[in-house]
């Protein structure tokens, strides 16, 4: 066996890859293929997926699309060109996810920076602190957050004690946003921290020495050099946000819909698997394209011209 | 224009309980090649960082071109730094690295391009303009760092051991290049090094540091021939020390009593009768003879070893309890195998008083 490997290194590589490859094929590619097939099926009398094969599920997503440029402030600032039930849903999900990613990034960056600048012996402690929330189930944490935002929860109690009017937070787009940012923060902090910890601070001194002020040194030297962390963190935040279900359900209370939540409904209460599959696949494609575009543009970031 | 490009007035920098720079006062003249020399940890880098503005003095004041810098941030100081690690921006090409400073000042594109190419020509690298730092050798990176600083035409260029990472041969070449460059463009260079040979051969003046203090500032000749204390004599070049007590000081000369022997040498700073002191005499300034011509500074010694090292022959002799190095330059006459004493033989060691210096400990 060992001799065989020594003679054929490719074989050894294949053997090492086998468990991972098997796992991915069995539990990712095959279900994905099944879903792909279902997305082209119709429904039989009982509502189960069945032939004949059709494009209708995909067409249904776009069936009600009208051209209607508009700007709205609902659920954050949104600009759109076309309108339609599902197209809106897609657009809004991407938009909310984008905003939540930007907010998460803005909050996470100073935290990661602070952690990376701590004396070495405190850094692991800080990392540990960032990971503590993972010890509690996400669902439980989201319920706790829900409790915080309630009409008679701690936030409104505090507001009332200060003589201010209570605000309605729960089951609003703001609550969903809050939930998304809260849930994704560690996934942004960790890759950012990894990049920032490796960052060579004499680069900043060199930039300042050459006449760059703090912002220019950050923008032209630090950001490009830590961009792998920014990209990784943003993708780890954005992608799950688009498909999020628990947060949308518990924080939005069904009133702020996002695509992940809608897909879940197609598979559960509405029981329209073919349509749900079509939506899920389309979402996957959209998110992949968005992530690839982002990845490309950030590669360009590192090669700005004089 | 002030006489001095940079002045430090009684500057002290304390980190926690470490005094990195201790009451340093010095003036670096316009267009001078000024070296800061000293062993590791003596505060050279900290002094440079204080001038560049990366550190603030705990007490004291720094002047650049006659004006106090106070809390001026680094990016507003008319000085540029060549970092020991070069600190080139890895995500930018050579051209972009060199152009960075001009870009920050908002230099128009055409002028920027022209000056970048000029700077690259100065360091003989115009053909590598589009390379990235990781695609270049250490020596090339070093020159890019130099071009990146020089392109801004600073009043003062600060260099922190810029040749430290280069191998011996390249180092020698770059020393020459740097010196030539400095003369050509005529700006002040403040050059940090812990290599005394480098400092001696390149500088107009040298400041010798020890434990945060400046011990002596002077030309290479002054530092080498007239060190003002034992540390400087020891740190710069090779020397023999003979310890003893001063018995007399007269007409600029001092007499040292050491283990029953009497030595005479030039009196260094603060040498007074009765104090413990040390006589310093360089190996090349000591002779070995069969019969002493004078009775001053002449004692019989035992030859311990003789080593031919090409340019000179190095002899170690024993004087009482201690070894003394004697170097004689080789010439045609010294090639005779019988010219030097052989190990085990007895000889007379002698040196004229003006070749020795008596220093406080
Ligand atoms: N940021 C800092 N925090 C604490 N101590 C420091 C700091 N920077 C320097 N020191 C201390 O100050 C002293 C002088 O350091 P400095 O870097 O100036 O030495 P140096 O002469 O440049 O030495 P080398 O030749 O090794 O580069 C050292 O004892 C060093 O440990
Ligand atoms: Mg140093």
XYZ file of C-alpha atoms and ligand atoms in Angstrom:
699
model
C 0.000 0.000 0.000
C 2.609 2.564 1.151
C 4.847 1.536 -1.733
C 2.033 2.010 -4.165
C 1.514 5.526 -2.814
C 5.205 6.317 -3.040
C 5.269 5.298 -6.662
C 2.080 7.154 -7.537
C 1.762 10.392 -5.508
C -1.491 11.224 -7.318
C -3.009 8.075 -5.830
C -2.049 9.203 -2.366
C -3.636 12.599 -2.978
C -6.780 10.880 -4.181
C -6.892 8.691 -1.088
C -6.479 11.694 1.190
C -9.233 13.553 -0.597
C -11.646 10.671 -0.612
C -13.496 11.228 2.700
C -14.051 14.900 2.027
C -14.997 14.329 -1.578
C -17.363 11.531 -0.611
C -19.048 13.722 1.964
C -19.535 16.585 -0.453
C -20.856 14.342 -3.202
C -23.214 12.387 -0.960
C -24.622 15.253 1.060
C -24.254 18.274 -1.147
C -24.052 17.495 -4.844
C -26.622 14.666 -4.908
C -29.297 16.592 -2.938
C -28.564 19.611 -5.092
C -29.070 17.545 -8.224
C -32.310 16.127 -6.822
C -33.508 19.641 -6.101
C -32.502 20.663 -9.609
C -34.648 17.902 -11.019
C -37.592 18.727 -8.746
C -37.426 22.377 -9.777
C -38.424 21.330 -13.309
C -41.311 19.088 -12.171
C -45.022 19.745 -11.871
C -47.245 18.662 -8.983
C -49.568 15.663 -8.950
C -53.053 15.563 -7.454
C -51.620 15.191 -3.929
C -49.286 18.143 -4.445
C -46.137 15.951 -4.614
C -43.520 16.649 -7.276
C -44.146 14.642 -10.443
C -43.591 14.781 -14.224
C -44.269 16.323 -16.730
C -41.144 18.440 -16.792
C -41.678 22.149 -17.275
C -40.051 25.583 -16.998
C -43.128 26.955 -15.285
C -41.633 27.114 -11.793
C -38.932 29.470 -12.987
C -41.297 31.474 -15.140
C -43.687 31.819 -12.187
C -41.041 33.726 -10.280
C -41.044 36.406 -12.976
C -44.673 36.092 -14.087
C -45.947 39.270 -12.426
C -42.913 41.486 -13.215
C -43.757 45.026 -14.247
C -41.434 47.869 -15.149
C -41.814 50.381 -12.352
C -38.762 52.383 -11.248
C -39.138 53.520 -7.664
C -37.339 54.481 -4.528
C -38.709 53.444 -1.177
C -37.632 53.791 2.409
C -39.354 50.618 3.489
C -36.913 48.267 5.184
C -34.049 50.596 4.561
C -33.410 52.670 1.493
C -34.291 50.681 -1.632
C -33.973 51.529 -5.275
C -35.638 49.326 -7.880
C -36.426 49.261 -11.539
C -38.895 46.407 -11.752
C -41.593 45.205 -9.457
C -43.202 41.864 -8.757
C -43.900 39.661 -5.757
C -40.868 37.398 -5.936
C -38.517 39.779 -7.676
C -39.140 42.232 -4.845
C -38.435 39.496 -2.371
C -35.121 38.666 -4.030
C -34.154 42.281 -4.339
C -35.090 43.101 -0.795
C -33.227 40.081 0.572
C -30.069 41.017 -1.275
C -30.443 44.622 -0.204
C -31.058 43.852 3.487
C -28.193 41.356 3.452
C -25.896 43.894 1.854
C -26.764 46.549 4.414
C -26.407 44.104 7.270
C -23.020 43.045 5.874
C -21.834 46.637 5.679
C -23.034 47.361 9.221
C -21.410 44.159 10.472
C -18.165 45.139 8.752
C -18.232 48.632 10.237
C -18.776 47.234 13.728
C -16.383 44.311 13.374
C -13.400 46.181 11.941
C -12.625 48.326 15.008
C -13.171 45.307 17.250
C -10.793 43.148 15.209
C -8.306 46.002 15.071
C -8.470 46.419 18.824
C -7.969 42.685 19.330
C -5.014 42.564 16.951
C -3.316 45.421 18.797
C -3.733 43.875 22.240
C -0.592 42.551 23.922
C -0.103 38.992 22.724
C -1.174 37.373 25.982
C -4.600 39.050 25.905
C -5.345 38.225 22.274
C -6.373 34.626 22.862
C -8.596 35.768 25.683
C -10.305 38.226 23.333
C -10.703 35.524 20.666
C -12.228 33.284 23.285
C -14.672 36.044 24.235
C -15.744 36.420 20.602
C -16.466 32.705 20.409
C -18.366 32.388 23.689
C -21.776 33.035 22.028
C -21.297 29.855 19.965
C -21.716 27.852 23.140
C -25.367 28.761 23.273
C -27.776 27.581 20.628
C -28.478 30.230 18.008
C -32.229 29.791 18.390
C -32.006 30.404 22.134
C -29.889 33.500 21.590
C -32.357 34.842 19.072
C -35.211 34.342 21.542
C -33.161 36.268 24.090
C -32.730 39.071 21.585
C -36.471 38.997 20.942
C -37.034 39.413 24.660
C -34.730 42.455 24.678
C -36.763 44.196 21.988
C -40.231 43.469 23.336
C -42.696 46.177 24.161
C -42.034 45.637 27.870
C -38.461 44.370 27.415
C -35.344 45.955 28.922
C -34.847 48.507 26.119
C -38.294 49.982 26.364
C -38.241 49.795 30.159
C -35.079 51.864 30.089
C -36.605 54.339 27.653
C -39.654 54.708 29.858
C -37.496 55.175 32.946
C -35.731 58.007 31.110
C -39.105 59.548 30.407
C -38.970 58.749 26.698
C -41.652 57.159 24.572
C -41.210 53.403 24.054
C -40.452 52.339 20.484
C -41.820 49.436 18.552
C -38.797 47.356 17.589
C -39.809 43.726 17.456
C -41.188 42.402 14.168
C -39.764 45.314 12.153
C -37.109 45.337 9.430
C -34.837 47.012 11.993
C -35.222 44.011 14.280
C -34.313 41.655 11.417
C -31.284 43.790 10.649
C -30.274 43.769 14.294
C -30.634 40.002 14.405
C -28.580 39.519 11.260
C -25.789 41.791 12.464
C -25.777 40.161 15.877
C -25.681 36.633 14.493
C -23.011 37.315 11.894
C -20.640 39.468 13.912
C -18.285 36.655 14.969
C -18.023 35.415 11.371
C -16.858 38.855 10.348
C -14.548 39.456 13.318
C -12.618 36.205 13.040
C -11.316 36.506 9.438
C -10.699 40.236 9.924
C -8.710 39.547 13.054
C -6.639 36.922 11.251
C -5.717 39.434 8.541
C -5.095 42.306 10.942
C -2.956 40.243 13.260
C -0.562 39.509 10.411
C -0.531 43.132 9.309
C 2.900 44.760 9.447
C 2.447 48.118 11.184
C 5.655 49.569 9.788
C 3.614 49.805 6.544
C 1.510 52.498 8.220
C 4.605 54.294 9.437
C 6.079 54.134 5.944
C 2.872 55.597 4.498
C 2.801 58.387 7.071
C 6.464 59.063 6.492
C 5.633 59.573 2.815
C 2.992 62.150 3.633
C -0.160 60.049 3.991
C -2.567 61.167 6.704
C -4.360 58.577 8.820
C -7.218 58.104 6.353
C -4.921 57.823 3.317
C -2.683 55.342 5.127
C -5.752 53.281 5.982
C -7.338 53.505 2.560
C -4.266 53.015 0.390
C -2.123 50.695 2.462
C -3.959 48.961 5.268
C -7.243 48.170 3.544
C -5.680 46.595 0.427
C -3.373 44.511 2.595
C -6.129 43.223 4.867
C -8.676 42.869 2.052
C -8.512 39.040 2.102
C -9.993 39.219 5.607
C -12.601 41.766 4.549
C -13.634 39.622 1.582
C -13.787 36.392 3.566
C -15.750 38.040 6.381
C -18.168 39.743 4.016
C -18.913 36.554 2.119
C -19.307 34.593 5.353
C -21.786 37.263 6.459
C -23.609 38.060 3.257
C -24.324 34.557 1.994
C -25.981 33.225 5.163
C -27.843 36.529 5.569
C -29.553 36.161 2.189
C -30.810 32.712 3.096
C -31.486 33.363 6.775
C -34.599 31.832 8.212
C -34.542 31.755 12.010
C -33.735 35.461 12.355
C -36.354 36.501 9.824
C -38.940 34.316 11.490
C -38.275 35.319 15.104
C -37.249 38.938 14.675
C -39.435 39.775 11.693
C -42.408 37.762 12.855
C -43.382 37.006 9.254
C -43.875 40.687 8.572
C -40.456 41.321 7.089
C -40.087 38.639 4.519
C -36.825 37.478 3.051
C -36.143 34.893 0.415
C -34.880 32.186 2.778
C -38.025 32.446 4.843
C -40.218 32.334 1.760
C -38.438 29.249 0.433
C -38.901 27.508 3.771
C -42.611 28.212 3.561
C -42.803 26.658 0.097
C -41.351 23.450 1.530
C -43.469 23.452 4.698
C -46.868 25.134 4.930
C -47.440 25.733 1.217
C -45.936 22.368 0.243
C -44.970 23.430 -3.262
C -41.604 21.674 -3.562
C -41.013 22.323 -7.254
C -41.521 26.075 -6.849
C -39.449 26.142 -3.640
C -36.634 24.290 -5.421
C -36.689 26.728 -8.323
C -36.476 29.670 -5.916
C -33.672 28.044 -3.944
C -31.608 27.330 -7.057
C -32.135 30.809 -8.418
C -31.073 32.261 -5.077
C -27.955 30.120 -5.109
C -27.056 31.362 -8.569
C -27.678 35.000 -7.676
C -25.638 34.779 -4.485
C -22.797 32.960 -6.232
C -22.675 35.587 -8.960
C -22.742 38.378 -6.362
C -19.955 36.751 -4.357
C -17.793 36.173 -7.441
C -18.269 39.760 -8.611
C -17.328 41.013 -5.162
C -14.296 38.756 -5.051
C -13.142 40.048 -8.430
C -13.591 43.694 -7.525
C -11.640 43.282 -4.306
C -8.793 41.654 -6.229
C -8.692 44.836 -8.266
C -8.464 46.765 -5.011
C -4.973 45.432 -4.481
C -3.783 46.696 -7.838
C -4.802 50.331 -7.907
C -2.759 52.340 -10.383
C -0.573 55.335 -9.524
C 18.425 78.515 6.729
C 19.642 77.279 10.055
C 23.167 75.954 10.398
C 21.653 72.701 11.569
C 19.312 70.437 9.632
C 18.328 68.632 12.832
C 18.943 69.489 16.462
C 18.126 67.522 19.566
C 18.072 69.569 22.757
C 18.366 67.502 25.885
C 15.986 64.881 24.511
C 14.928 61.972 26.689
C 12.611 59.141 25.729
C 11.357 56.703 28.348
C 9.426 53.500 27.591
C 7.978 52.176 30.845
C 11.108 51.699 32.926
C 13.571 51.742 30.010
C 15.358 55.000 29.278
C 15.891 54.504 25.544
C 17.301 57.968 24.880
C 18.939 59.777 27.776
C 19.420 63.551 27.657
C 20.751 63.613 24.119
C 21.919 66.914 22.712
C 23.309 67.120 19.221
C 23.255 69.226 16.085
C 23.307 67.627 12.652
C 24.616 70.117 10.094
C 23.060 70.879 6.729
C 24.108 68.480 3.972
C 26.172 66.409 6.326
C 26.506 62.628 6.263
C 25.898 61.981 9.936
C 26.155 58.530 11.479
C 24.633 57.317 14.721
C 26.794 54.455 15.882
C 26.454 52.184 18.858
C 25.801 48.644 20.035
C 22.379 47.023 19.882
C 19.741 48.598 22.109
C 21.624 51.855 22.672
C 18.795 54.046 21.355
C 19.779 54.707 17.732
C 16.457 53.668 16.208
C 14.548 55.517 18.906
C 16.511 58.713 18.163
C 15.693 58.354 14.477
C 12.016 57.725 15.223
C 11.952 60.812 17.417
C 13.258 62.885 14.512
C 10.806 61.290 12.062
C 7.940 61.901 14.485
C 6.930 58.287 15.181
C 7.785 58.854 18.829
C 7.356 61.962 20.993
C 10.170 62.966 23.359
C 9.392 62.444 27.028
C 11.324 65.636 27.687
C 13.467 67.925 25.549
C 12.935 69.424 22.148
C 13.745 68.607 18.526
C 14.326 71.191 15.794
C 14.250 70.569 12.068
C 15.862 73.304 10.020
C 15.853 75.589 13.041
C 12.148 75.246 13.801
C 10.858 73.298 16.822
C 8.779 70.355 15.583
C 6.708 70.003 18.734
C 3.850 67.642 17.986
C 4.024 67.873 14.183
C 2.851 64.466 12.903
C 5.260 62.429 10.729
C 3.406 63.130 7.488
C 3.971 66.864 7.887
C 7.697 66.664 8.610
C 10.124 67.416 5.857
C 12.090 64.231 6.480
C 11.847 60.796 4.933
C 12.891 57.447 6.296
C 14.479 54.391 4.760
C 13.325 51.625 7.081
C 15.577 48.810 8.160
C 13.067 46.301 6.783
C 12.514 48.615 3.753
C 8.740 48.529 4.442
C 7.916 48.545 0.722
C 4.191 48.234 0.022
C 3.800 44.653 -1.212
C 0.596 45.386 -3.147
C 2.166 48.125 -5.263
C 4.676 47.974 -8.083
C 8.060 49.641 -7.781
C 6.678 52.613 -9.691
C 3.661 52.903 -7.419
C 5.818 52.572 -4.325
C 8.150 55.323 -5.461
C 5.252 57.518 -6.588
C 3.308 57.160 -3.340
C 4.789 60.181 -1.581
C 4.246 62.460 -4.585
C 0.715 61.154 -5.003
C -0.039 62.026 -1.374
C 1.136 65.563 -2.083
C -1.155 65.752 -5.097
C 1.629 66.068 -7.662
C 0.228 66.241 -11.230
C 0.375 62.940 -13.059
C 2.923 63.917 -15.707
C 5.342 65.396 -13.199
C 4.864 62.408 -10.922
C 5.745 60.017 -13.740
C 8.808 62.040 -14.646
C 10.115 62.306 -11.110
C 9.499 58.630 -10.402
C 11.575 57.674 -13.431
C 14.258 60.161 -12.378
C 14.426 58.638 -8.919
C 14.568 55.145 -10.365
C 17.384 56.191 -12.664
C 19.226 57.618 -9.684
C 19.224 54.162 -8.094
C 19.727 52.489 -11.493
C 16.468 50.530 -11.511
C 14.295 52.086 -14.243
C 13.975 48.695 -15.972
C 12.232 47.197 -12.925
C 9.521 49.877 -12.621
C 6.623 47.474 -13.091
C 7.872 44.716 -10.789
C 6.412 43.968 -7.380
C 8.709 44.052 -4.332
C 8.604 40.283 -3.832
C 9.987 39.850 -7.355
C 13.250 41.597 -6.479
C 16.485 40.838 -4.637
C 17.307 42.388 -1.273
C 19.721 44.888 -2.811
C 17.145 45.959 -5.384
C 14.467 46.370 -2.725
C 16.905 48.441 -0.726
C 17.384 50.788 -3.661
C 13.648 51.063 -4.242
C 13.260 52.090 -0.602
C 15.922 54.708 -1.179
C 14.255 55.999 -4.348
C 10.875 56.081 -2.619
C 12.295 58.376 0.057
C 14.503 60.523 -2.183
C 11.817 61.263 -4.754
C 10.177 63.546 -2.189
C 13.318 65.699 -1.996
C 13.313 65.823 1.786
C 15.591 68.145 3.736
C 16.794 65.189 5.739
C 16.938 61.512 4.885
C 16.859 59.140 7.848
C 18.324 55.710 7.233
C 17.965 52.952 9.827
C 20.650 50.351 9.172
C 19.742 50.409 5.497
C 22.480 47.957 4.590
C 21.965 45.588 7.494
C 20.208 42.906 5.471
C 22.723 42.785 2.627
C 25.655 40.409 2.243
C 29.172 41.760 2.758
C 30.019 42.376 -0.891
C 26.770 44.092 -1.824
C 27.046 46.071 1.372
C 30.422 47.478 0.335
C 29.019 48.430 -3.068
C 25.976 50.105 -1.594
C 28.113 52.017 0.917
C 29.982 53.585 -1.948
C 26.783 54.220 -3.894
C 25.059 55.837 -0.949
C 27.991 58.095 -0.260
C 28.214 59.175 -3.904
C 24.461 59.731 -4.040
C 24.532 61.875 -0.928
C 27.267 64.070 -2.387
C 25.427 64.381 -5.707
C 22.033 65.392 -4.341
C 23.457 67.306 -1.392
C 20.919 66.598 1.339
C 21.464 65.677 4.956
C 21.751 61.949 5.635
C 21.304 60.613 9.144
C 22.566 57.093 9.020
C 22.116 54.543 11.794
C 24.541 51.659 11.966
C 26.225 49.406 14.456
C 29.066 48.690 12.047
C 31.938 50.975 13.053
C 33.846 50.446 9.809
C 30.802 51.536 7.834
C 30.423 54.635 9.981
C 34.105 55.544 9.709
C 34.305 55.175 5.954
C 31.055 56.952 5.050
C 30.421 59.722 7.531
C 31.367 63.345 7.848
C 30.669 63.072 11.557
C 29.725 60.289 13.921
C 27.774 60.255 17.171
C 28.714 57.307 19.359
C 25.825 56.064 21.501
C 25.892 53.894 24.563
C 22.863 53.054 26.720
C 20.823 55.953 25.413
C 23.572 58.520 25.859
C 25.716 60.204 23.234
C 29.284 59.748 24.402
C 31.110 61.585 21.660
C 30.377 63.440 18.447
C 33.180 64.028 15.975
C 34.738 63.322 12.624
C 35.889 59.750 11.984
C 39.452 60.891 12.618
C 38.578 62.501 15.946
C 36.579 59.507 17.055
C 39.319 57.073 16.138
C 42.377 59.054 17.195
C 40.949 60.978 20.119
C 38.183 58.923 21.727
C 36.989 60.730 24.846
C 36.375 57.667 26.993
C 37.121 54.014 27.325
C 33.851 52.922 25.695
C 34.466 54.860 22.498
C 38.082 53.697 22.259
C 36.909 50.133 22.709
C 33.944 50.315 20.358
C 35.741 51.987 17.467
C 38.481 49.836 16.046
C 40.814 47.596 17.998
C 42.822 48.753 20.957
C 44.885 47.556 23.913
C 43.950 48.719 27.372
C 46.362 48.941 30.272
C 44.663 49.756 33.549
C 46.240 51.761 36.337
C 46.219 54.982 38.329
C 47.160 58.446 37.114
C 50.154 59.836 38.978
C 50.805 63.014 37.071
C 49.289 65.232 34.392
C 51.410 67.847 32.610
C 51.387 69.643 29.226
C 48.597 67.497 27.871
C 50.322 64.260 28.846
C 49.566 61.942 31.731
C 51.562 59.330 33.583
C 49.900 56.045 34.474
C 51.164 53.607 37.115
C 50.206 50.032 36.330
C 51.503 47.012 38.258
C 54.821 48.681 38.961
C 55.261 49.867 35.384
C 55.042 53.475 34.260
C 53.382 54.581 31.029
C 53.061 57.984 29.428
C 50.360 59.007 26.989
C 48.265 61.964 25.905
C 45.817 62.946 28.630
C 42.189 62.432 27.723
C 39.200 64.426 28.995
C 38.875 64.748 32.787
C 42.102 62.899 33.552
C 43.538 64.047 36.913
C 46.225 62.749 39.220
C 45.018 60.093 41.621
C 42.117 58.730 39.598
C 41.902 55.231 38.156
C 42.349 55.374 34.395
C 43.201 53.274 31.407
C 45.819 53.646 28.718
C 44.604 52.895 25.209
C 47.023 52.165 22.419
C 46.011 50.811 19.010
C 47.759 47.594 17.856
C 49.182 49.278 14.750
C 50.820 51.926 16.925
C 52.902 49.541 18.987
C 56.332 48.266 17.888
C 58.387 45.249 18.828
C 62.132 45.814 18.850
C 65.271 43.981 20.006
C 66.678 46.960 21.877
C 64.531 49.919 22.969
C 65.735 53.320 21.768
C 64.098 55.169 24.676
C 63.164 54.260 28.189
C 59.578 55.589 27.940
C 56.798 53.030 27.430
C 59.361 50.273 26.849
C 59.031 46.893 28.532
C 60.232 43.423 27.794
C 57.538 41.018 26.675
C 57.227 37.412 25.638
C 55.979 36.663 22.129
C 52.959 34.347 22.305
C 51.821 33.994 18.705
C 52.473 35.363 15.247
C 49.798 35.325 12.536
C 50.144 36.423 8.952
C 46.809 37.878 7.746
C 47.739 39.241 4.334
C 47.791 42.976 4.784
C 49.540 42.750 8.137
C 51.094 40.419 10.596
C 49.445 40.178 13.982
C 51.572 39.370 16.980
C 50.317 38.720 20.477
C 52.786 39.392 23.281
C 52.510 38.989 27.026
C 53.225 41.967 29.224
C 53.180 40.814 32.821
C 49.711 39.307 33.260
C 48.065 40.640 30.126
C 48.187 40.148 26.373
C 48.939 43.020 24.021
C 48.148 42.969 20.289
C 50.791 44.299 17.927
C 50.022 44.680 14.211
C 52.667 45.440 11.671
C 51.844 46.232 8.089
C 53.455 43.800 5.688
C 55.913 45.070 3.131
C 58.746 43.578 1.099
C 61.148 43.693 4.058
C 58.701 41.905 6.369
C 58.457 38.952 3.970
C 61.836 37.705 5.218
C 60.932 34.716 7.389
C 63.367 35.934 10.060
C 61.949 39.446 10.192
C 59.477 38.774 13.028
C 60.104 37.380 16.424
C 59.128 33.767 16.856
C 56.718 32.573 19.552
C 58.544 32.027 22.829
C 61.159 34.686 22.131
C 61.601 37.784 24.239
C 61.210 41.234 22.689
C 60.824 44.838 23.717
C 57.482 46.507 23.330
C 57.555 50.237 22.718
C 55.316 53.069 21.618
C 55.779 56.846 21.643
C 53.594 58.716 24.202
C 51.724 60.630 21.512
C 50.410 57.304 20.139
C 48.735 56.391 23.417
C 45.787 57.974 25.139
C 45.026 57.894 28.820
C 41.274 57.863 29.442
C 38.951 57.866 32.384
C 37.342 54.532 33.003
N 8.250 50.742 21.794
C 9.093 50.392 22.779
N 8.612 49.971 23.955
C 9.463 49.630 24.961
N 10.798 49.663 24.869
C 11.331 50.069 23.716
C 10.517 50.452 22.604
N 11.325 50.808 21.574
C 12.590 50.659 22.046
N 12.597 50.222 23.307
C 13.795 49.970 24.137
O 14.621 51.096 24.045
C 15.987 50.729 23.943
C 16.598 51.335 22.694
O 16.020 50.729 21.548
P 16.411 51.102 20.069
O 15.495 50.351 19.168
O 16.449 52.557 19.918
O 17.867 50.495 19.968
P 18.855 50.463 18.725
O 20.046 51.258 19.138
O 18.169 50.863 17.479
O 19.263 48.934 18.678
P 19.501 47.962 17.427
O 20.898 48.200 16.963
O 19.362 46.601 18.046
O 18.468 48.269 16.412
C 16.014 49.220 23.983
O 16.310 48.827 25.297
C 14.621 48.827 23.615
O 14.277 47.614 24.232
Mg 17.568 49.792 15.686
